[in-house]
Short mmCIF file of C-alpha atoms and ligand atoms in Angstrom, two decimals:
data_model
loop_
_atom_site.label_atom_id
_atom_site.label_comp_id
_atom_site.label_asym_id
_atom_site.label_seq_id
_atom_site.Cartn_x
_atom_site.Cartn_y
_atom_site.Cartn_z
CA MET A 4 -19.33 -20.70 15.80
CA ARG A 5 -20.25 -21.42 12.31
CA ILE A 6 -18.48 -19.82 9.37
CA ASP A 7 -19.67 -20.36 5.84
CA ILE A 8 -17.54 -19.16 2.96
CA VAL A 9 -18.90 -18.73 -0.46
CA THR A 10 -16.40 -18.71 -3.33
CA LEU A 11 -15.95 -19.51 -6.95
CA PHE A 12 -12.67 -21.34 -6.05
CA PRO A 13 -13.31 -23.65 -3.12
CA GLY A 14 -9.98 -25.33 -3.82
CA MET A 15 -8.14 -22.15 -2.89
CA LEU A 16 -9.52 -22.47 0.64
CA GLU A 17 -9.44 -26.15 1.61
CA ALA A 18 -5.75 -26.68 2.35
CA PRO A 19 -5.32 -23.51 4.51
CA LEU A 20 -8.45 -24.34 6.55
CA ALA A 21 -7.30 -27.97 7.15
CA GLY A 22 -3.96 -27.06 8.57
CA SER A 23 -2.49 -25.81 11.82
CA ILE A 24 -4.76 -24.21 14.53
CA MET A 25 -7.85 -23.67 12.22
CA GLY A 26 -7.71 -27.45 11.21
CA ARG A 27 -7.24 -28.55 14.80
CA ALA A 28 -10.20 -26.23 15.97
CA ARG A 29 -12.43 -27.78 13.31
CA VAL A 30 -11.54 -31.30 14.25
CA ARG A 31 -12.25 -30.53 17.84
CA GLY A 32 -15.56 -29.10 16.91
CA LEU A 33 -14.82 -25.49 18.32
CA VAL A 34 -15.64 -24.02 14.91
CA ASP A 35 -17.73 -25.29 11.99
CA ILE A 36 -16.24 -23.92 8.80
CA ARG A 37 -17.93 -24.87 5.50
CA VAL A 38 -16.84 -23.91 2.02
CA HIS A 39 -19.52 -23.49 -0.64
CA ASP A 40 -19.08 -23.29 -4.46
CA LEU A 41 -20.85 -20.15 -5.76
CA ARG A 42 -21.26 -21.73 -9.18
CA ALA A 43 -23.64 -24.30 -7.62
CA HIS A 44 -26.08 -21.41 -7.06
CA ALA A 45 -25.92 -19.83 -10.50
CA ALA A 46 -28.86 -20.41 -12.80
CA GLY A 47 -29.07 -21.98 -16.20
CA ARG A 48 -27.17 -24.66 -17.99
CA HIS A 49 -24.01 -22.54 -18.13
CA ARG A 50 -24.20 -21.44 -14.48
CA VAL A 51 -23.10 -17.91 -15.36
CA THR A 52 -21.74 -16.02 -12.29
CA ASP A 53 -20.32 -12.97 -13.97
CA GLU A 54 -21.08 -10.53 -16.82
CA PRO A 55 -19.60 -7.33 -18.36
CA PRO A 56 -20.41 -4.09 -16.55
CA PHE A 57 -23.31 -1.83 -17.63
CA GLY A 58 -21.88 1.40 -18.97
CA GLY A 59 -18.91 -0.42 -20.53
CA GLY A 60 -15.33 -0.71 -19.42
CA GLY A 61 -13.37 -3.81 -19.25
CA GLY A 62 -13.58 -6.82 -16.90
CA MET A 63 -16.35 -8.97 -15.54
CA ILE A 64 -18.65 -8.24 -12.59
CA LEU A 65 -20.07 -10.86 -10.21
CA LYS A 66 -23.79 -10.98 -10.66
CA PRO A 67 -25.95 -10.45 -7.59
CA GLU A 68 -28.38 -13.48 -7.96
CA PRO A 69 -25.95 -16.33 -7.33
CA LEU A 70 -24.60 -14.66 -4.22
CA ALA A 71 -28.17 -14.01 -3.10
CA ALA A 72 -29.21 -17.53 -3.83
CA ALA A 73 -26.16 -18.99 -1.86
CA VAL A 74 -27.00 -16.92 1.20
CA GLU A 75 -30.66 -17.95 0.83
CA ALA A 76 -29.71 -21.57 0.76
CA LEU A 77 -27.88 -21.03 4.09
CA LYS A 78 -30.83 -19.09 5.60
CA PRO A 79 -32.70 -21.91 7.42
CA GLU A 80 -29.53 -22.39 9.48
CA GLY A 81 -28.48 -18.68 9.16
CA ALA A 82 -31.35 -16.60 10.67
CA ASP A 83 -28.81 -14.81 12.89
CA ALA A 84 -25.91 -14.89 10.44
CA ARG A 85 -23.82 -11.75 9.77
CA VAL A 86 -23.33 -11.75 5.96
CA ILE A 87 -20.05 -10.05 4.96
CA LEU A 88 -18.71 -9.34 1.48
CA LEU A 89 -14.95 -9.25 1.23
CA GLY A 90 -13.74 -6.38 -1.00
CA PRO A 91 -11.27 -3.62 -1.08
CA ALA A 92 -13.86 -0.86 -0.62
CA GLY A 93 -15.03 -2.22 2.67
CA ARG A 94 -14.65 -1.15 6.22
CA ARG A 95 -11.02 -1.85 7.36
CA PHE A 96 -10.68 -5.24 9.12
CA SER A 97 -8.81 -5.03 12.42
CA GLN A 98 -8.29 -6.83 15.70
CA ASP A 99 -11.34 -4.86 17.09
CA VAL A 100 -13.52 -6.11 14.17
CA ALA A 101 -12.21 -9.69 14.74
CA ARG A 102 -13.22 -9.46 18.43
CA GLU A 103 -16.64 -8.08 17.29
CA LEU A 104 -17.21 -10.90 14.87
CA ALA A 105 -16.01 -13.50 17.30
CA ARG A 106 -18.92 -12.72 19.51
CA ARG A 107 -21.40 -13.76 16.79
CA SER A 108 -22.73 -17.28 16.40
CA HIS A 109 -22.66 -17.41 12.56
CA LEU A 110 -20.71 -15.63 9.78
CA ILE A 111 -21.29 -15.99 6.04
CA LEU A 112 -18.36 -14.62 4.08
CA LEU A 113 -18.76 -13.91 0.34
CA CYS A 114 -15.65 -13.75 -1.67
CA GLY A 115 -15.69 -11.01 -4.37
CA ARG A 116 -13.97 -11.87 -7.65
CA TYR A 117 -12.83 -10.40 -10.95
CA GLU A 118 -13.09 -6.60 -11.39
CA GLY A 119 -15.83 -6.28 -8.94
CA VAL A 120 -19.23 -7.37 -7.49
CA ASP A 121 -22.53 -5.82 -8.45
CA GLU A 122 -23.15 -2.88 -6.04
CA ARG A 123 -26.57 -4.14 -5.06
CA VAL A 124 -25.09 -7.03 -3.09
CA SER A 125 -23.92 -4.60 -0.32
CA GLY A 126 -27.00 -3.73 1.58
CA THR A 127 -29.41 -6.25 0.13
CA VAL A 128 -27.46 -9.54 0.44
CA ALA A 129 -24.54 -8.48 2.62
CA HIS A 130 -24.78 -6.64 5.83
CA GLU A 131 -21.48 -5.05 5.28
CA GLU A 132 -18.28 -5.16 3.23
CA LEU A 133 -14.93 -5.63 4.82
CA SER A 134 -11.42 -4.96 3.45
CA ILE A 135 -8.26 -6.44 5.01
CA GLY A 136 -6.14 -3.55 3.87
CA ASP A 137 -5.36 -0.97 1.25
CA TYR A 138 -4.27 -3.12 -1.60
CA VAL A 139 -6.15 -5.02 -4.25
CA LEU A 140 -6.18 -8.87 -4.30
CA THR A 141 -7.37 -10.85 -7.30
CA GLY A 142 -10.25 -12.11 -5.11
CA GLY A 143 -11.75 -12.18 -1.73
CA GLU A 144 -10.47 -15.73 -0.85
CA PRO A 145 -7.24 -14.67 0.89
CA ALA A 146 -9.25 -12.10 2.79
CA ALA A 147 -11.83 -14.64 3.91
CA LEU A 148 -9.00 -16.84 5.18
CA VAL A 149 -7.59 -13.83 7.06
CA VAL A 150 -10.93 -13.04 8.67
CA THR A 151 -11.61 -16.72 9.50
CA ASP A 152 -8.20 -17.13 11.07
CA ALA A 153 -8.27 -14.06 13.11
CA VAL A 154 -11.79 -14.82 14.36
CA THR A 155 -11.21 -18.51 15.02
CA ARG A 156 -8.18 -18.01 17.16
CA LEU A 157 -10.32 -15.84 19.50
CA LEU A 158 -12.91 -18.54 20.09
CA PRO A 159 -12.91 -20.18 23.59
CA GLY A 160 -10.60 -23.21 23.72
CA VAL A 161 -8.99 -22.77 20.30
CA LEU A 162 -5.68 -21.53 21.69
CA GLY A 163 -3.82 -23.26 24.53
CA ASP A 164 -3.31 -21.37 27.81
CA GLY A 165 0.21 -20.32 26.93
CA GLU A 166 -1.02 -18.79 23.65
CA ALA A 167 -3.73 -16.65 25.22
CA PRO A 168 -4.95 -13.98 22.89
CA ALA A 169 -4.98 -11.57 25.87
CA ARG A 170 -1.12 -11.14 25.35
CA ASP A 171 -1.36 -10.53 21.65
CA SER A 172 -0.17 -7.52 19.70
CA PHE A 173 -3.17 -5.18 19.62
CA ALA A 174 -4.88 -6.87 22.65
CA ARG A 175 -4.42 -3.52 24.47
CA GLY A 176 -3.95 -1.48 21.36
CA LEU A 177 -0.13 -1.92 21.55
CA LEU A 178 2.32 -4.10 19.59
CA GLU A 179 3.60 -7.22 21.39
CA HIS A 180 7.08 -7.14 23.02
CA PRO A 181 9.96 -8.83 21.29
CA GLN A 182 10.33 -12.56 21.97
CA TYR A 183 13.50 -14.69 22.10
CA THR A 184 14.27 -18.40 22.27
CA ARG A 185 17.55 -20.50 22.12
CA PRO A 186 20.36 -20.03 21.20
CA GLU A 187 21.51 -17.23 23.74
CA VAL A 188 23.72 -15.66 21.02
CA PHE A 189 22.67 -15.55 17.42
CA ARG A 190 24.96 -13.89 14.77
CA GLY A 191 26.48 -11.87 17.61
CA VAL A 192 23.15 -10.70 18.99
CA SER A 193 22.48 -11.83 22.62
CA VAL A 194 19.10 -12.41 24.30
CA PRO A 195 18.63 -9.48 26.71
CA ALA A 196 19.95 -10.49 30.10
CA VAL A 197 16.80 -9.61 31.93
CA LEU A 198 14.98 -12.41 30.14
CA ARG A 199 17.40 -14.94 31.51
CA SER A 200 17.38 -13.44 35.02
CA GLY A 201 14.52 -15.62 36.32
CA ASP A 202 13.15 -12.37 37.97
CA HIS A 203 9.51 -12.51 36.86
CA ALA A 204 8.65 -8.98 37.98
CA ARG A 205 11.61 -7.46 36.12
CA ILE A 206 10.74 -9.46 33.11
CA ALA A 207 7.01 -8.36 33.14
CA ARG A 208 8.22 -4.76 33.40
CA TRP A 209 10.70 -5.06 30.64
CA ARG A 210 8.13 -6.57 28.35
CA GLN A 211 5.58 -3.92 29.15
CA LEU A 212 8.18 -1.18 28.47
CA MET A 213 9.34 -2.97 25.16
CA SER A 214 5.79 -3.32 23.98
CA LEU A 215 5.43 0.36 24.37
CA TRP A 216 8.81 1.24 22.80
CA ARG A 217 8.09 -0.97 19.83
CA THR A 218 4.68 0.60 19.26
CA TRP A 219 6.38 4.06 19.67
CA GLU A 220 8.97 3.19 17.07
CA ARG A 221 6.88 1.30 14.55
CA ARG A 222 3.21 2.29 15.01
CA PRO A 223 2.96 5.68 16.75
CA ASP A 224 -0.47 5.99 15.37
CA LEU A 225 -1.61 3.23 17.80
CA LEU A 226 -0.62 5.28 20.76
CA GLU A 227 -3.28 7.88 19.97
CA THR A 228 -6.05 5.44 21.02
CA ALA A 229 -4.23 2.96 23.21
CA ASP A 230 -5.33 2.50 26.76
CA LEU A 231 -2.14 3.35 28.78
CA THR A 232 -1.42 3.01 32.46
CA PRO A 233 -0.01 6.15 34.27
CA GLU A 234 3.47 4.59 34.09
CA GLU A 235 3.13 3.78 30.38
CA GLN A 236 2.08 7.47 29.86
CA LYS A 237 5.18 8.55 31.68
CA TRP A 238 7.40 6.30 29.54
CA THR A 239 5.65 7.72 26.38
CA ASP A 240 6.33 11.23 27.40
CA GLY A 241 9.99 10.21 27.98
CA PHE A 242 10.25 8.74 24.50
CA ARG A 243 8.86 11.99 23.09
CA GLN A 244 11.77 13.84 24.82
CA GLY A 245 14.33 11.47 23.28
CA ARG A 246 14.54 8.99 26.06
CA THR A 247 14.88 5.19 25.28
CA PRO A 248 13.98 2.11 27.34
CA ALA A 249 17.45 1.89 28.82
CA ASP A 250 16.64 5.20 30.70
CA PHE A 251 13.72 3.54 32.45
CA LEU A 252 15.34 0.16 33.34
CA ASP A 253 17.29 -0.36 36.60
N1 LIG B 1 -10.61 -8.38 -2.58
C1 LIG B 1 -9.78 -7.72 -3.24
N2 LIG B 1 -8.99 -6.96 -2.49
C2 LIG B 1 -9.44 -7.16 -1.22
C3 LIG B 1 -9.06 -6.52 0.01
N3 LIG B 1 -7.97 -5.63 0.13
N4 LIG B 1 -9.73 -6.88 1.08
C4 LIG B 1 -10.81 -7.76 0.97
N5 LIG B 1 -11.24 -8.31 -0.09
C5 LIG B 1 -10.55 -8.00 -1.18
#
């Protein structure tokens, strides 16, 4: 998978992309991530990338031509590339979208900046606009990092066996069960006994139940579309009637 990120601030991206799992995946050749300076694609001696909006109002708007030129420069290698503009008005990024993007061979991520991006970029230069949530960032760089991280960790070989994305929160549309490590008691709170029982079947059932309970408590909206087993459906009906996980554990 190749990911090109076009930004006015390459320095904002370099350190995060060099560290941890993304850095390791790059070194191992599992993902080819390249950062490009938008200014290099702006015309003229002053390499202007933004101008005031037509119709007045404050702020500066990113011009379309430098973004188009940057994408054009990547075209020989990017015939199949999906070009995505990061901006708060885009389609909402999610685990499903990350999975969809991870199936592609090449992404070009365009970071918006300042008060906005010329509207004509969407639809002519970019195939779509993605937003990482309902809040406004100063620019698309953190969003490009979020998308790159979420997509990279889904690529084959990037995570070790023990970290398999199949167990993630959202993998089945539910939040992940709680996790504990040593010490057994921390500030008076004990690790649930079942996790120390060594009984793998009981542990698996507890985790499944707690994943559902956590989703019920924190993100009930996810249960509307989650793919539940008949037993999970029964537990959910129980929660609705005021039952708790303790009522379902032996
Ligand atoms: N740029 C500014 N805000 C953003 C958001 N919420 N998502 C993606 N890009 C952005």
